[in-house]
Structure formats: C-alpha cells, structure tokens
Amino acid sequence: MKLKSRPAIALLSLSMAAIALAGCSEEAAGGDDNGSDGGDSAACAPEDVQLVGQVRNESNPYEASWLDGGDAFAESVDLEQQRLTYDADSTKQQEQISQLLAGDTNCLVMNILPNGDSDTLPIVEGAQEAGAYLVTQWNKPADVNVTDYDQWLSHITYNGVDSGKQIGDALAEAIGGSGGIIALQGILDTGAAKDRYAGLEESLAANPDVELLDQQTANFSRAEALEVTKTLLAKHGDDIKGIWTANDDMALGALEALKAAGKEGEVAVVGIDAVPDALTAIESGAMTATVSSDGPWQGGIGLAIGYCVATGELDAADITDDERAWFAEQFLITDENVADFTSPTVDDSEFACDNLFNRSQGAIS
C-alpha cells in the first residue's frame, strides 16, 4: 500500500499503535519460543522490554527526529527508550553496544544506525551471542546476510541510487539542463553515501550538459559542508550553478556558505532527509529539493519490530526473507508538494504487530 507523505515532525501520537500492541501482553503470558541463542526462551512481559535507539548525534535534525520517534513509540507501549549517541565515532559506538550487551539482554531491543558498513558485523555478532533483538538501518556490507542470524530481525534502508538520481535530476532541471555543479559526499564508508553518489552519476549520464566541476566529502556534517562549500566557491566561482549534497545537513551548510558569499538564491541546492529547516528552505525558494525517509518512522519502526518479537506477538520465524532486508518508501519533495510534508498526517496503525512492513518497496537484492 502506498502511504501519504510523513516528514520528521509528524510522529507525535501513537495511540492506535498502543491499542494494536496491547494484545502482546496476552501472548507473553503463554511464552512462545523466540528462537534466541542467549535469551530466555519465553516471551517477554511488555513491561520487561528494554528499548534502545542509537544514532550518531542529535545535532543532526534527522537523527534527532529518529530518537524522537523512538520515544513516541516507547511511550505508546508505556516504556521509555534509552537514547544513545556516539558522535560519529565507531569506537565509541562499539563501546556503547558492548556495555549494553554485557547487561541483561533477555528482553533487550536495539534499533541501531551503524556508523559505517564495517561497524555493522560486530554489532550483529554481539547481539547474536547475547540474545538481544536487533534492527539495523542504512549501513550493512553487501556480503553480510541478515538471514544468517536469528537475533538480527531486520535491516531497513532506502534505495540511495534512486534518491541520489532524483535530486540530481531535480538539480539539473533547476539550472536549465546545463551548467556546472559541485557535489558534497557523505561518510564514504557508508552504503548510503556510496549509493547516493552513484545516483548522481546516473543523473549526470542522463543530463550530459550538466558538468560536475568538483566533489568532496563533508561527512554528512553541516559545519564541514559550510567550510568545503566556501573552499569550492572560491575555487570555481560563478561557474557553480548548483550544489548536490548527500543529505540536508550538508545542504544547509552549503546554503550558509552561499549566503556568506552573497550568492543566496543564485545557486540551486538539493539534499536528502527532509529535515524541518530544509523544508522551510524549499518553501522560501532557497533550496530546490530533498527526499524524505521519515526519521520518526525509522525511530519507531525498528523498536516496534523488536518489541513485537520480544513479547511474542510476532514470531521471528514468520518474518519473510524479503522482510529481513528491505527498502522502505521515500518521497521526493519540491516546492510543488512541500506543503504536504510541513502539514502531514500520520497513520499510527503502521506500528501494529501485523502491519510492520507496509512501507516495504521490496527486498534488498
């Protein structure tokens, strides 16, 4: 089923989800085998479930909205989410995970954003050994299969090639189909950054009169994007007609650099994530386009999957292979539809245990 747009500010009330999940406690009393290697074989009582969300940092509005979504889901089932951030430091992330897995893991549910592809496997193997329930998002090595692990319930990502091409095409259209652009890449050891840039390359192939003047990484950071854009503006000057960025935080940093250079409104800028400041910039005409992956939904859905399995409402064996690693729905946002995302509606029933995979756009091949 196709759903209407739901940006980062949308996930405020999950009352319907709470009703739909209330039956989990009845299952818990019976105690189905959850198939974990290290955990209790009986289903968890709802009040015993521990919910943990972990992202890089809350200074990134998208990642902050992810944790807010986790809080909202947790509140709907009368629990609290433990909010963890690791400042884009892989060592710190692994230390936090190790501390979690050294405690009581029988009813531990983790919704994790691995810092990079290489960080995913240690987290997965730790959860498997400890018997914790794990959902990961965005970053996973292509040759690591979710189906090889019992405790790794699901991996959710987005078709980054598609989103990168979508904003590339929107940028090409905004500059009239020809002219020079620069590109700001994300953290290079992430599938998201690699795929989004591959999408830009597809867009450039489809728009041969658009020239990529330069590209550098700004690590998904607004502050780094500000400095990189300043440098590239000094280098390429008026030849830059557009700026492609792999996320909105970098797009907003690029907009700051353009403003400082007196070029605000003269250069088209695109990004990905649909954070509130980017939506405002699109409304004002300062920014051209973004793509929404709906951070609050991500923060809620990862916990919901783990919660439903932990409490016995969902049997992990009933999660199909296509639902173990899948692309979720995303939405291109321009000035034509931005109002739908700044005044959104939410279908709370998505977090019901029998409706967790309704945003799937297909398995990751």
Coordinates of C-alpha atoms in Angstrom, one line a residue:
M1 CA 0.0 0.0 0.0
K2 CA 1.2 3.5 -0.8
L3 CA 1.1 6.0 2.0
K4 CA 0.9 9.7 2.1
S5 CA 3.9 11.8 3.0
R6 CA 5.0 11.9 6.6
P7 CA 8.1 14.1 7.4
A8 CA 10.2 14.3 10.5
I9 CA 7.8 16.3 12.7
A10 CA 4.9 14.0 12.1
L11 CA 5.2 11.2 14.7
L12 CA 3.6 12.7 17.8
S13 CA 0.8 10.3 18.7
L14 CA 0.9 6.6 18.5
S15 CA -2.4 5.8 20.4
M16 CA -3.6 3.4 17.7
A17 CA -0.4 1.6 17.8
A18 CA -0.7 1.2 21.6
I19 CA -4.1 -0.3 21.2
A20 CA -2.9 -2.7 18.5
L21 CA 0.1 -3.8 20.6
A22 CA -1.9 -4.3 23.8
G23 CA -2.5 -7.9 22.8
C24 CA 1.2 -8.5 23.2
S25 CA 0.8 -9.0 26.9
E26 CA -1.6 -11.9 26.4
E27 CA 1.0 -13.6 24.2
A28 CA 3.7 -13.0 26.8
A29 CA 1.8 -14.9 29.4
G30 CA 1.9 -18.0 27.3
G31 CA 5.6 -17.7 26.5
D32 CA 6.4 -18.6 22.9
D33 CA 9.9 -19.7 22.0
N34 CA 11.6 -16.7 20.5
G35 CA 14.5 -18.7 19.0
S36 CA 17.3 -16.6 20.6
D37 CA 20.6 -18.2 21.3
G38 CA 21.3 -16.3 24.5
G39 CA 17.9 -15.1 25.8
D40 CA 15.1 -16.6 27.8
S41 CA 13.0 -19.0 25.7
A42 CA 9.7 -17.5 27.0
A43 CA 8.3 -14.3 25.5
C44 CA 9.0 -11.1 27.5
A45 CA 6.3 -9.4 29.5
P46 CA 5.8 -6.0 27.9
E47 CA 7.0 -4.1 31.0
D48 CA 10.3 -6.0 30.9
V49 CA 11.3 -5.0 27.4
Q50 CA 14.2 -2.6 27.2
L51 CA 14.2 -0.2 24.2
V52 CA 17.4 1.4 22.9
G53 CA 17.8 3.7 19.9
Q54 CA 21.3 4.7 18.8
V55 CA 22.3 7.3 16.2
R56 CA 25.4 9.4 15.6
N57 CA 24.3 12.7 17.2
E58 CA 21.3 14.8 18.0
S59 CA 22.8 17.9 16.4
N60 CA 21.7 16.4 13.1
P61 CA 18.0 17.2 12.9
Y62 CA 17.2 14.0 11.0
E63 CA 18.9 11.8 13.6
A64 CA 17.3 13.7 16.5
S65 CA 13.9 13.1 14.9
W66 CA 14.7 9.4 14.7
L67 CA 15.2 9.3 18.5
D68 CA 12.1 11.4 19.0
G69 CA 10.2 8.8 17.0
G70 CA 11.6 6.1 19.2
D71 CA 10.4 8.0 22.3
A72 CA 6.9 8.3 20.9
F73 CA 6.7 4.6 20.2
A74 CA 8.1 3.7 23.6
E75 CA 5.5 6.0 25.3
S76 CA 2.7 4.3 23.3
V77 CA 3.6 1.0 25.0
D78 CA 4.2 2.5 28.4
L79 CA 8.0 2.2 28.2
E80 CA 11.0 4.6 27.8
Q81 CA 13.6 4.5 25.1
Q82 CA 17.3 4.8 26.1
R83 CA 18.7 7.4 23.7
L84 CA 22.3 6.8 22.7
T85 CA 24.6 8.9 20.5
Y86 CA 28.2 8.2 19.6
D87 CA 29.4 11.4 17.8
A88 CA 30.2 9.5 14.5
D89 CA 32.9 7.7 16.4
S90 CA 32.9 4.0 15.6
T91 CA 35.0 3.1 18.6
K92 CA 32.5 4.9 20.9
Q93 CA 29.6 3.2 19.2
Q94 CA 31.1 -0.3 19.7
E95 CA 31.8 0.5 23.4
Q96 CA 28.2 1.6 24.0
I97 CA 26.9 -1.6 22.3
S98 CA 29.4 -3.8 24.3
Q99 CA 28.2 -2.2 27.6
L100 CA 24.5 -2.9 26.7
L101 CA 25.2 -6.5 25.8
A102 CA 27.1 -7.1 29.0
G103 CA 23.9 -6.5 31.0
D104 CA 20.6 -8.2 31.0
T105 CA 19.8 -8.9 27.3
N106 CA 16.9 -11.3 27.5
C107 CA 14.4 -8.6 26.6
L108 CA 16.7 -6.0 25.0
V109 CA 15.6 -4.4 21.8
M110 CA 18.0 -2.3 19.8
N111 CA 17.3 0.0 16.8
I112 CA 20.8 0.9 15.6
L113 CA 22.3 3.2 13.0
P114 CA 25.8 1.7 12.4
N115 CA 28.4 4.4 11.8
G116 CA 29.6 2.7 8.7
D117 CA 29.3 -0.6 6.8
S118 CA 32.3 -2.1 8.7
D119 CA 30.7 -1.3 12.0
T120 CA 27.6 -3.5 11.4
L121 CA 29.0 -7.0 11.7
P122 CA 30.5 -6.6 15.2
I123 CA 27.1 -5.3 16.4
V124 CA 25.3 -8.1 14.8
E125 CA 27.6 -10.8 16.2
G126 CA 27.4 -9.3 19.7
A127 CA 23.6 -9.2 19.6
Q128 CA 23.5 -12.8 18.3
E129 CA 25.8 -14.1 21.1
A130 CA 23.9 -12.1 23.8
G131 CA 20.4 -13.0 22.6
A132 CA 19.4 -9.3 22.2
Y133 CA 16.9 -8.3 19.5
L134 CA 18.4 -6.1 16.8
V135 CA 17.2 -4.0 13.9
T136 CA 19.7 -2.0 11.9
Q137 CA 19.2 0.7 9.4
W138 CA 21.1 2.2 6.5
N139 CA 24.6 0.6 6.7
K140 CA 25.4 -3.0 6.0
P141 CA 28.1 -4.7 4.0
A142 CA 26.6 -6.2 0.8
D143 CA 28.0 -9.6 1.5
V144 CA 26.6 -9.9 5.1
N145 CA 23.2 -11.6 5.1
V146 CA 20.6 -10.9 7.8
T147 CA 19.1 -14.3 7.3
D148 CA 22.3 -15.9 8.7
Y149 CA 21.4 -14.6 12.1
D150 CA 18.5 -15.3 14.4
Q151 CA 18.6 -12.2 16.6
W152 CA 19.2 -9.7 13.7
L153 CA 15.5 -9.4 12.9
S154 CA 15.6 -6.9 10.1
H155 CA 17.7 -4.4 8.2
I156 CA 16.0 -1.3 6.7
T157 CA 17.4 1.0 4.2
Y158 CA 16.5 3.2 1.2
N159 CA 17.3 3.0 -2.5
G160 CA 20.1 5.5 -2.3
V161 CA 20.8 5.3 -6.0
D162 CA 17.2 6.3 -6.7
S163 CA 17.2 9.2 -4.3
G164 CA 20.6 10.4 -5.5
K165 CA 19.4 10.4 -9.0
Q166 CA 16.1 12.1 -8.1
I167 CA 17.7 15.1 -6.6
G168 CA 20.4 15.1 -9.3
D169 CA 17.6 15.3 -11.9
A170 CA 15.8 18.0 -9.9
L171 CA 19.1 20.0 -9.8
A172 CA 19.6 19.6 -13.5
E173 CA 16.1 20.9 -14.2
A174 CA 16.6 23.8 -11.8
I175 CA 19.7 25.0 -13.7
G176 CA 18.0 24.7 -17.0
G177 CA 19.7 21.4 -18.0
S178 CA 23.2 22.7 -18.4
G179 CA 26.0 24.3 -16.3
G180 CA 28.5 23.4 -13.6
I181 CA 27.7 21.8 -10.3
I182 CA 29.6 20.6 -7.2
A183 CA 28.9 17.6 -5.0
L184 CA 29.3 17.1 -1.3
Q185 CA 29.5 13.4 -0.4
G186 CA 28.7 11.8 2.9
I187 CA 30.7 9.5 5.1
L188 CA 32.5 7.4 2.4
D189 CA 32.3 4.1 4.4
T190 CA 28.5 4.0 4.3
G191 CA 26.2 2.4 1.8
A192 CA 24.0 5.5 1.8
A193 CA 26.9 7.8 0.7
K194 CA 28.1 5.3 -2.0
D195 CA 24.6 4.7 -3.4
R196 CA 23.5 8.3 -3.4
Y197 CA 26.7 9.4 -5.3
A198 CA 26.1 6.5 -7.7
G199 CA 22.7 8.0 -8.3
L200 CA 24.2 11.4 -9.0
E201 CA 26.5 9.7 -11.6
E202 CA 23.4 8.2 -13.2
S203 CA 21.8 11.6 -13.3
L204 CA 24.9 13.2 -14.9
A205 CA 24.9 10.5 -17.6
A206 CA 21.2 11.3 -18.3
N207 CA 22.0 15.1 -18.3
P208 CA 25.2 15.3 -20.4
D209 CA 25.2 19.2 -20.4
V210 CA 25.5 19.3 -16.6
E211 CA 29.2 19.3 -15.6
L212 CA 30.5 18.0 -12.3
L213 CA 33.2 20.6 -11.5
D214 CA 34.3 19.1 -8.2
Q215 CA 33.3 16.8 -5.4
Q216 CA 34.5 16.4 -1.8
T217 CA 33.2 14.6 1.3
A218 CA 31.7 16.7 4.1
N219 CA 30.8 13.6 6.1
F220 CA 27.1 14.4 6.4
S221 CA 28.1 17.4 8.6
R222 CA 26.7 21.0 8.3
A223 CA 29.8 22.5 9.7
E224 CA 32.1 20.6 7.3
A225 CA 29.8 21.4 4.4
L226 CA 30.0 25.1 5.2
E227 CA 33.8 25.1 5.0
V228 CA 34.0 22.8 2.0
T229 CA 31.5 24.9 0.1
K230 CA 33.4 28.1 0.9
T231 CA 36.5 26.5 -0.5
L232 CA 34.8 25.3 -3.7
L233 CA 33.1 28.6 -4.2
A234 CA 36.5 30.3 -4.0
K235 CA 37.9 27.8 -6.5
H236 CA 35.1 27.7 -9.1
G237 CA 33.3 31.0 -8.5
D238 CA 30.4 31.8 -10.8
D239 CA 30.8 28.5 -12.7
I240 CA 28.9 26.8 -9.9
K241 CA 25.2 26.8 -10.8
G242 CA 24.1 24.0 -8.5
I243 CA 25.2 22.1 -5.4
W244 CA 24.3 18.4 -4.9
T245 CA 24.6 17.2 -1.4
A246 CA 24.1 13.7 0.1
N247 CA 22.0 14.9 3.0
D248 CA 20.1 18.0 4.2
D249 CA 22.5 18.9 6.9
M250 CA 25.2 19.4 4.3
A251 CA 22.7 21.3 2.1
L252 CA 22.0 23.7 4.9
G253 CA 25.8 24.2 5.4
A254 CA 26.1 24.9 1.7
L255 CA 23.3 27.5 2.0
E256 CA 25.1 29.2 4.8
A257 CA 28.2 29.4 2.6
L258 CA 26.2 30.8 -0.3
K259 CA 24.7 33.5 2.0
A260 CA 28.1 34.5 3.3
A261 CA 29.3 34.8 -0.3
G262 CA 26.3 36.9 -1.3
K263 CA 25.0 34.2 -3.6
E264 CA 21.9 33.3 -1.7
G265 CA 19.2 32.3 -4.2
E266 CA 21.6 32.3 -7.1
V267 CA 22.7 28.7 -6.8
A268 CA 20.3 25.7 -6.7
V269 CA 20.9 23.3 -3.8
V270 CA 19.5 19.8 -3.2
G271 CA 19.7 17.3 -0.3
I272 CA 18.2 14.3 1.3
D273 CA 16.3 13.7 4.7
A274 CA 13.5 16.3 4.7
V275 CA 14.6 17.9 8.0
P276 CA 12.4 20.9 9.0
D277 CA 15.0 23.6 8.1
A278 CA 15.3 22.1 4.6
L279 CA 11.5 22.1 4.2
T280 CA 11.5 25.8 5.2
A281 CA 14.3 26.5 2.7
I282 CA 12.3 24.8 0.0
E283 CA 9.2 26.8 0.9
S284 CA 11.2 30.1 0.7
G285 CA 12.9 29.1 -2.6
A286 CA 16.4 29.0 -1.1
M287 CA 16.6 25.2 -1.7
T288 CA 15.4 23.1 -4.7
A289 CA 14.6 19.6 -3.5
T290 CA 15.1 16.9 -0.8
V291 CA 14.0 13.3 -0.2
S292 CA 12.2 12.1 2.9
S293 CA 13.0 8.9 4.6
D294 CA 10.8 9.9 7.6
G295 CA 13.2 9.9 10.6
P296 CA 10.5 9.5 13.3
W297 CA 9.0 6.5 11.5
Q298 CA 12.5 4.9 11.4
G299 CA 13.0 5.5 15.1
G300 CA 9.6 3.9 15.8
I301 CA 9.6 1.0 13.4
G302 CA 12.9 -0.5 14.4
L303 CA 11.7 -0.6 18.0
A304 CA 8.3 -1.9 17.1
I305 CA 9.7 -4.9 15.2
G306 CA 11.9 -5.8 18.1
Y307 CA 9.1 -5.2 20.6
C308 CA 6.6 -7.4 18.7
V309 CA 9.1 -10.3 18.5
A310 CA 10.2 -9.9 22.1
T311 CA 6.7 -10.0 23.5
G312 CA 5.6 -12.9 21.3
E313 CA 3.1 -11.0 19.3
L314 CA 5.2 -11.7 16.2
D315 CA 7.1 -14.9 15.6
A316 CA 10.5 -14.1 14.2
A317 CA 10.1 -17.2 12.0
D318 CA 7.2 -15.5 10.3
I319 CA 9.3 -12.6 9.1
T320 CA 9.9 -13.5 5.5
D321 CA 13.3 -13.3 3.9
D322 CA 12.1 -10.3 1.9
E323 CA 11.3 -8.5 5.2
R324 CA 14.7 -9.3 6.8
A325 CA 16.5 -6.8 4.5
W326 CA 14.3 -4.3 2.6
F327 CA 14.0 -0.9 1.0
A328 CA 11.5 1.4 2.7
E329 CA 9.4 4.0 0.9
Q330 CA 10.8 7.5 0.3
F331 CA 9.4 10.7 -1.1
L332 CA 10.8 13.4 -3.4
I333 CA 9.9 16.9 -2.1
T334 CA 10.0 20.1 -4.2
D335 CA 8.1 23.4 -4.0
E336 CA 5.2 21.7 -5.6
N337 CA 4.5 19.3 -2.7
V338 CA 6.4 20.7 0.3
A339 CA 3.1 21.8 2.0
D340 CA 2.1 18.1 2.2
F341 CA 5.2 17.5 4.4
T342 CA 5.0 20.5 6.6
S343 CA 1.4 19.8 7.4
P344 CA 1.4 16.0 7.5
T345 CA -0.9 13.2 8.6
V346 CA 0.2 10.0 10.3
D347 CA -1.2 6.5 10.1
D348 CA -0.4 5.2 13.6
S349 CA -1.5 1.7 12.7
E350 CA 1.8 1.1 10.9
F351 CA 3.3 0.2 14.3
A352 CA 0.8 -2.6 14.9
C353 CA 2.5 -6.0 15.0
D354 CA 0.6 -7.3 12.0
N355 CA 1.4 -4.2 9.9
L356 CA 5.1 -3.5 10.4
F357 CA 6.3 -4.0 6.8
N358 CA 3.7 -2.0 5.0
R359 CA 6.2 0.6 3.7
S360 CA 8.4 -2.0 2.1
Q361 CA 9.4 -1.3 -1.5
G362 CA 10.9 -4.7 -1.9
A363 CA 13.9 -6.8 -0.7
I364 CA 17.4 -5.6 -1.0
S365 CA 18.9 -7.7 -3.8

